[in-house]
Amino acid sequence: MVASQVHLVRHGEVFNPDGILYGRLPGFGLSKLGHRMAQAAADDLRERSRPVSALRVSPLQRTRESAAPIAAEFGLEPVIDERIIEPTNRFEGTRMKRAVRNPAYWPYLVNPLRPSWGEAYTSTERRMMAAIHDAFDSVESGDVVLVSHQLPIWVAHLSVAGERYAHDPRKRRCALSSITTFERVNTDSEVPTDQAEPPAHPGRTPEAQRLVEVGYVEPAASLQSAATDVGAV
Protein backbone atom coordinates (compact mmCIF):
# COMPACT_ATOMS: atom_id res chain seq x y z
CA MET A 1 0.00 0.00 0.00
CA VAL A 2 1.04 3.59 -0.65
CA ALA A 3 -0.42 7.04 -0.11
CA SER A 4 -3.81 7.63 -1.73
CA GLN A 5 -3.20 11.28 -2.61
CA VAL A 6 -0.41 13.84 -2.32
CA HIS A 7 -1.47 17.44 -1.74
CA LEU A 8 0.87 20.31 -2.66
CA VAL A 9 0.00 23.29 -0.46
CA ARG A 10 1.42 26.72 -1.18
CA HIS A 11 2.35 28.92 1.78
CA GLY A 12 0.25 31.91 2.86
CA GLU A 13 1.03 35.59 2.38
CA VAL A 14 4.47 36.72 3.52
CA PHE A 15 5.06 39.87 5.57
CA ASN A 16 7.07 41.89 3.05
CA PRO A 17 6.31 45.61 3.36
CA ASP A 18 9.41 46.61 1.36
CA GLY A 19 8.51 44.49 -1.66
CA ILE A 20 11.74 42.48 -1.62
CA LEU A 21 12.12 39.42 -3.83
CA TYR A 22 12.93 37.21 -0.85
CA GLY A 23 13.52 33.83 -2.49
CA ARG A 24 15.44 31.71 -0.01
CA LEU A 25 16.41 34.60 2.29
CA PRO A 26 15.84 33.98 6.02
CA GLY A 27 13.53 36.12 8.12
CA PHE A 28 10.51 36.24 5.84
CA GLY A 29 7.59 34.76 7.74
CA LEU A 30 3.85 34.96 7.27
CA SER A 31 1.84 38.12 7.71
CA LYS A 32 -1.23 38.08 9.95
CA LEU A 33 -3.29 37.53 6.82
CA GLY A 34 -0.91 34.76 5.79
CA HIS A 35 -1.56 32.89 9.04
CA ARG A 36 -5.30 33.08 8.34
CA MET A 37 -4.68 31.73 4.85
CA ALA A 38 -2.64 28.83 6.22
CA GLN A 39 -5.45 28.01 8.62
CA ALA A 40 -7.92 28.05 5.72
CA ALA A 41 -5.83 25.41 3.93
CA ALA A 42 -5.73 23.26 7.07
CA ASP A 43 -9.50 23.63 7.46
CA ASP A 44 -10.04 22.55 3.86
CA LEU A 45 -7.96 19.41 4.35
CA ARG A 46 -9.85 18.60 7.55
CA GLU A 47 -13.22 19.05 5.87
CA ARG A 48 -12.32 16.47 3.23
CA SER A 49 -12.53 13.81 5.96
CA ARG A 50 -9.48 12.06 4.51
CA PRO A 51 -6.72 10.66 6.72
CA VAL A 52 -3.43 12.53 6.41
CA SER A 53 -0.51 10.35 7.44
CA ALA A 54 2.53 12.54 6.80
CA LEU A 55 3.52 16.18 6.39
CA ARG A 56 6.63 17.33 4.53
CA VAL A 57 7.75 20.93 4.44
CA SER A 58 10.19 23.19 2.62
CA PRO A 59 12.82 24.43 5.12
CA LEU A 60 11.95 28.12 4.68
CA GLN A 61 10.18 30.04 7.44
CA ARG A 62 7.03 30.83 5.47
CA THR A 63 6.38 27.18 4.63
CA ARG A 64 7.12 25.95 8.13
CA GLU A 65 4.66 28.49 9.54
CA SER A 66 2.08 27.52 6.90
CA ALA A 67 2.48 23.86 7.87
CA ALA A 68 1.85 24.52 11.58
CA PRO A 69 -1.99 24.49 11.45
CA ILE A 70 -1.94 21.34 9.31
CA ALA A 71 0.39 19.66 11.80
CA ALA A 72 -1.91 20.66 14.66
CA GLU A 73 -5.03 19.52 12.84
CA PHE A 74 -3.75 16.02 12.11
CA GLY A 75 -1.33 15.53 15.01
CA LEU A 76 1.70 15.27 12.74
CA GLU A 77 5.35 16.20 13.10
CA PRO A 78 6.49 18.11 9.98
CA VAL A 79 9.51 16.64 8.20
CA ILE A 80 11.79 19.03 6.33
CA ASP A 81 12.30 18.13 2.66
CA GLU A 82 14.96 20.25 0.95
CA ARG A 83 13.76 19.16 -2.48
CA ILE A 84 10.56 21.21 -2.31
CA ILE A 85 12.31 24.52 -1.51
CA GLU A 86 12.00 27.71 -3.57
CA PRO A 87 14.35 27.75 -6.63
CA THR A 88 17.43 29.94 -6.59
CA ASN A 89 17.07 33.41 -8.11
CA ARG A 90 19.74 35.95 -9.08
CA PHE A 91 17.37 38.79 -8.17
CA GLU A 92 16.99 37.58 -4.58
CA GLY A 93 17.17 40.49 -2.13
CA THR A 94 16.26 43.13 -4.73
CA ARG A 95 13.14 45.03 -5.69
CA MET A 96 12.46 43.43 -9.04
CA LYS A 97 11.11 46.51 -10.85
CA ARG A 98 14.26 48.45 -9.99
CA ALA A 99 16.67 45.59 -10.63
CA VAL A 100 15.53 44.97 -14.22
CA ARG A 101 16.47 48.58 -15.05
CA ASN A 102 20.02 48.03 -13.78
CA PRO A 103 22.40 46.95 -16.60
CA ALA A 104 24.32 44.78 -14.12
CA TYR A 105 21.34 42.40 -14.00
CA TRP A 106 20.60 42.29 -17.74
CA PRO A 107 22.76 39.19 -18.43
CA TYR A 108 20.41 37.23 -16.16
CA LEU A 109 17.47 38.02 -18.45
CA VAL A 110 18.86 36.65 -21.72
CA ASN A 111 17.08 33.29 -21.61
CA PRO A 112 13.66 33.31 -19.92
CA LEU A 113 13.00 29.79 -21.26
CA ARG A 114 15.57 28.25 -18.89
CA PRO A 115 15.29 30.67 -16.95
CA SER A 116 18.72 32.34 -16.96
CA TRP A 117 18.08 34.18 -13.67
CA GLY A 118 18.00 31.06 -11.53
CA GLU A 119 17.56 27.31 -11.25
CA ALA A 120 16.50 25.66 -14.50
CA TYR A 121 12.88 24.55 -14.73
CA THR A 122 14.05 21.03 -15.56
CA SER A 123 16.06 20.91 -12.34
CA THR A 124 13.08 22.08 -10.28
CA GLU A 125 10.88 19.50 -12.02
CA ARG A 126 13.26 16.62 -11.27
CA ARG A 127 13.49 17.32 -7.57
CA MET A 128 9.75 17.96 -7.21
CA MET A 129 8.84 14.73 -9.02
CA ALA A 130 11.27 12.81 -6.83
CA ALA A 131 9.78 14.36 -3.68
CA ILE A 132 6.20 13.62 -4.78
CA HIS A 133 6.91 9.99 -5.64
CA ASP A 134 8.83 9.51 -2.40
CA ALA A 135 5.83 10.97 -0.56
CA PHE A 136 3.56 8.38 -2.15
CA ASP A 137 5.91 5.60 -1.03
CA SER A 138 6.53 7.00 2.46
CA VAL A 139 3.32 5.80 4.15
CA GLU A 140 1.26 2.62 4.16
CA SER A 141 -2.04 4.43 3.74
CA GLY A 142 -3.66 7.85 3.90
CA ASP A 143 -2.58 11.09 2.22
CA VAL A 144 0.64 13.09 2.36
CA VAL A 145 0.83 16.90 2.40
CA LEU A 146 3.80 18.81 0.98
CA VAL A 147 3.97 22.51 1.87
CA SER A 148 5.98 24.26 -0.82
CA HIS A 149 6.16 27.36 -3.02
CA GLN A 150 4.42 28.69 -6.10
CA LEU A 151 7.00 27.94 -8.79
CA PRO A 152 7.85 24.37 -7.69
CA ILE A 153 4.15 23.52 -7.45
CA TRP A 154 3.41 25.08 -10.84
CA VAL A 155 6.32 23.25 -12.50
CA ALA A 156 5.00 19.98 -11.03
CA HIS A 157 1.61 20.78 -12.54
CA LEU A 158 3.16 21.54 -15.94
CA SER A 159 5.14 18.30 -15.85
CA VAL A 160 2.13 16.14 -15.06
CA ALA A 161 0.02 17.97 -17.66
CA GLY A 162 2.73 17.50 -20.30
CA GLU A 163 3.00 21.24 -20.92
CA ARG A 164 6.00 23.47 -21.65
CA TYR A 165 7.86 24.77 -18.62
CA ALA A 166 8.44 28.27 -20.01
CA HIS A 167 5.57 30.51 -18.90
CA ASP A 168 4.50 33.96 -17.74
CA PRO A 169 4.85 34.01 -13.91
CA ARG A 170 1.82 36.28 -13.68
CA LYS A 171 -0.39 33.55 -15.18
CA ARG A 172 0.38 30.70 -12.79
CA ARG A 173 -2.67 29.00 -11.35
CA CYS A 174 -1.25 28.63 -7.86
CA ALA A 175 -2.76 31.11 -5.41
CA LEU A 176 -1.61 31.65 -1.84
CA SER A 177 -2.53 28.66 0.36
CA SER A 178 -3.94 26.82 -2.65
CA ILE A 179 -3.99 23.02 -2.72
CA THR A 180 -3.02 21.02 -5.83
CA THR A 181 -3.76 17.31 -5.48
CA PHE A 182 -2.21 14.35 -7.30
CA GLU A 183 -2.92 10.65 -7.44
CA ARG A 184 -0.62 7.96 -8.79
CA VAL A 185 -2.15 5.59 -11.31
CA ASN A 186 -0.85 2.12 -12.01
CA THR A 187 -1.73 0.86 -15.48
CA ASP A 188 -2.67 -2.79 -16.02
CA SER A 189 0.06 -3.51 -18.56
CA GLU A 190 3.55 -2.73 -17.34
CA VAL A 191 6.29 -2.31 -19.92
CA PRO A 192 9.36 -4.55 -19.43
CA THR A 193 12.33 -2.56 -18.20
CA ASP A 194 14.49 -3.36 -21.24
CA GLN A 195 11.72 -2.12 -23.56
CA ALA A 196 10.66 0.96 -21.70
CA GLU A 197 10.97 4.25 -23.54
CA PRO A 198 12.59 7.20 -21.74
CA PRO A 199 10.13 9.65 -20.15
CA ALA A 200 8.98 12.63 -22.24
CA HIS A 201 10.11 15.04 -19.50
CA PRO A 202 13.12 14.73 -17.16
CA GLY A 203 11.92 13.13 -13.95
CA ARG A 204 8.72 11.77 -15.49
CA THR A 205 7.94 8.18 -14.41
CA PRO A 206 7.23 5.43 -16.95
CA GLU A 207 3.64 5.05 -18.08
CA ALA A 208 3.21 2.02 -15.82
CA GLN A 209 3.13 4.37 -12.83
CA ARG A 210 2.10 7.91 -13.63
CA LEU A 211 0.79 10.94 -11.79
CA VAL A 212 -2.56 12.53 -12.52
CA GLU A 213 -3.80 15.84 -11.15
CA VAL A 214 -7.20 15.33 -9.55
CA GLY A 215 -7.90 18.67 -7.88
CA TYR A 216 -7.04 22.30 -7.38
CA VAL A 217 -8.74 24.52 -4.79
CA GLU A 218 -8.18 27.95 -3.26
CA PRO A 219 -9.37 27.73 0.37
CA ALA A 220 -8.17 31.29 1.05
CA ALA A 221 -9.83 32.83 -2.01
CA SER A 222 -11.92 35.19 0.13
CA LEU A 223 -8.70 36.59 1.63
CA GLN A 224 -6.76 37.07 -1.61
CA SER A 225 -8.04 40.57 -2.34
CA ALA A 226 -6.50 41.85 0.90
CA ALA A 227 -3.06 40.41 0.11
CA THR A 228 -0.27 42.84 -0.77
CA ASP A 229 2.44 40.23 -1.41
CA VAL A 230 1.49 37.48 -3.85
CA GLY A 231 5.06 36.35 -4.42
CA ALA A 232 4.99 35.55 -8.16
CA VAL A 233 8.59 35.60 -9.47
C-alpha angles and dihedrals in degrees: 000000000000137000115303096215138002116214120203108206121191118217123255128254116309123225099245111146093164094055095237120170092236102181107162096346115133123240100047107121133161124293119231088264089049091057089053090050091051090051090051090056091049090049091051092052091048093050091056088070090220122138114248111203104177141021124204123186140192109246095241121109097243093055094044090052091046090052094053098083091046090051090050093046095053101027093244134149109227115235118210114236113188091195094072095054125123113278120254116266130193090213093058111137095021136100099250098216091055096041095056089059091055112093090214089071098044095093088063091060099056097099115032090169092071091023105244094199095067149340114354116255089236090057092050090048094052095052094043093050090049091050093048094049091046088052091055090051096043099080136042094226143347129051132302125219122209116193108205144138137285101258097045091048092047092048089051088052092049091049094051091044091050092237132142116274096220109092147143107272090214091063100054115129095220112105126187111289091003120153122223113189129203135187127195116231124203113205120218096238114056118199115235111253094241090053100042117120119227115263118268091235128035108265094018113137122232116272090257089074115023138161123241126190109233104172150012123186137168107214091175095049092120089058098047096088091061094052118109097182115053094164101218108159 
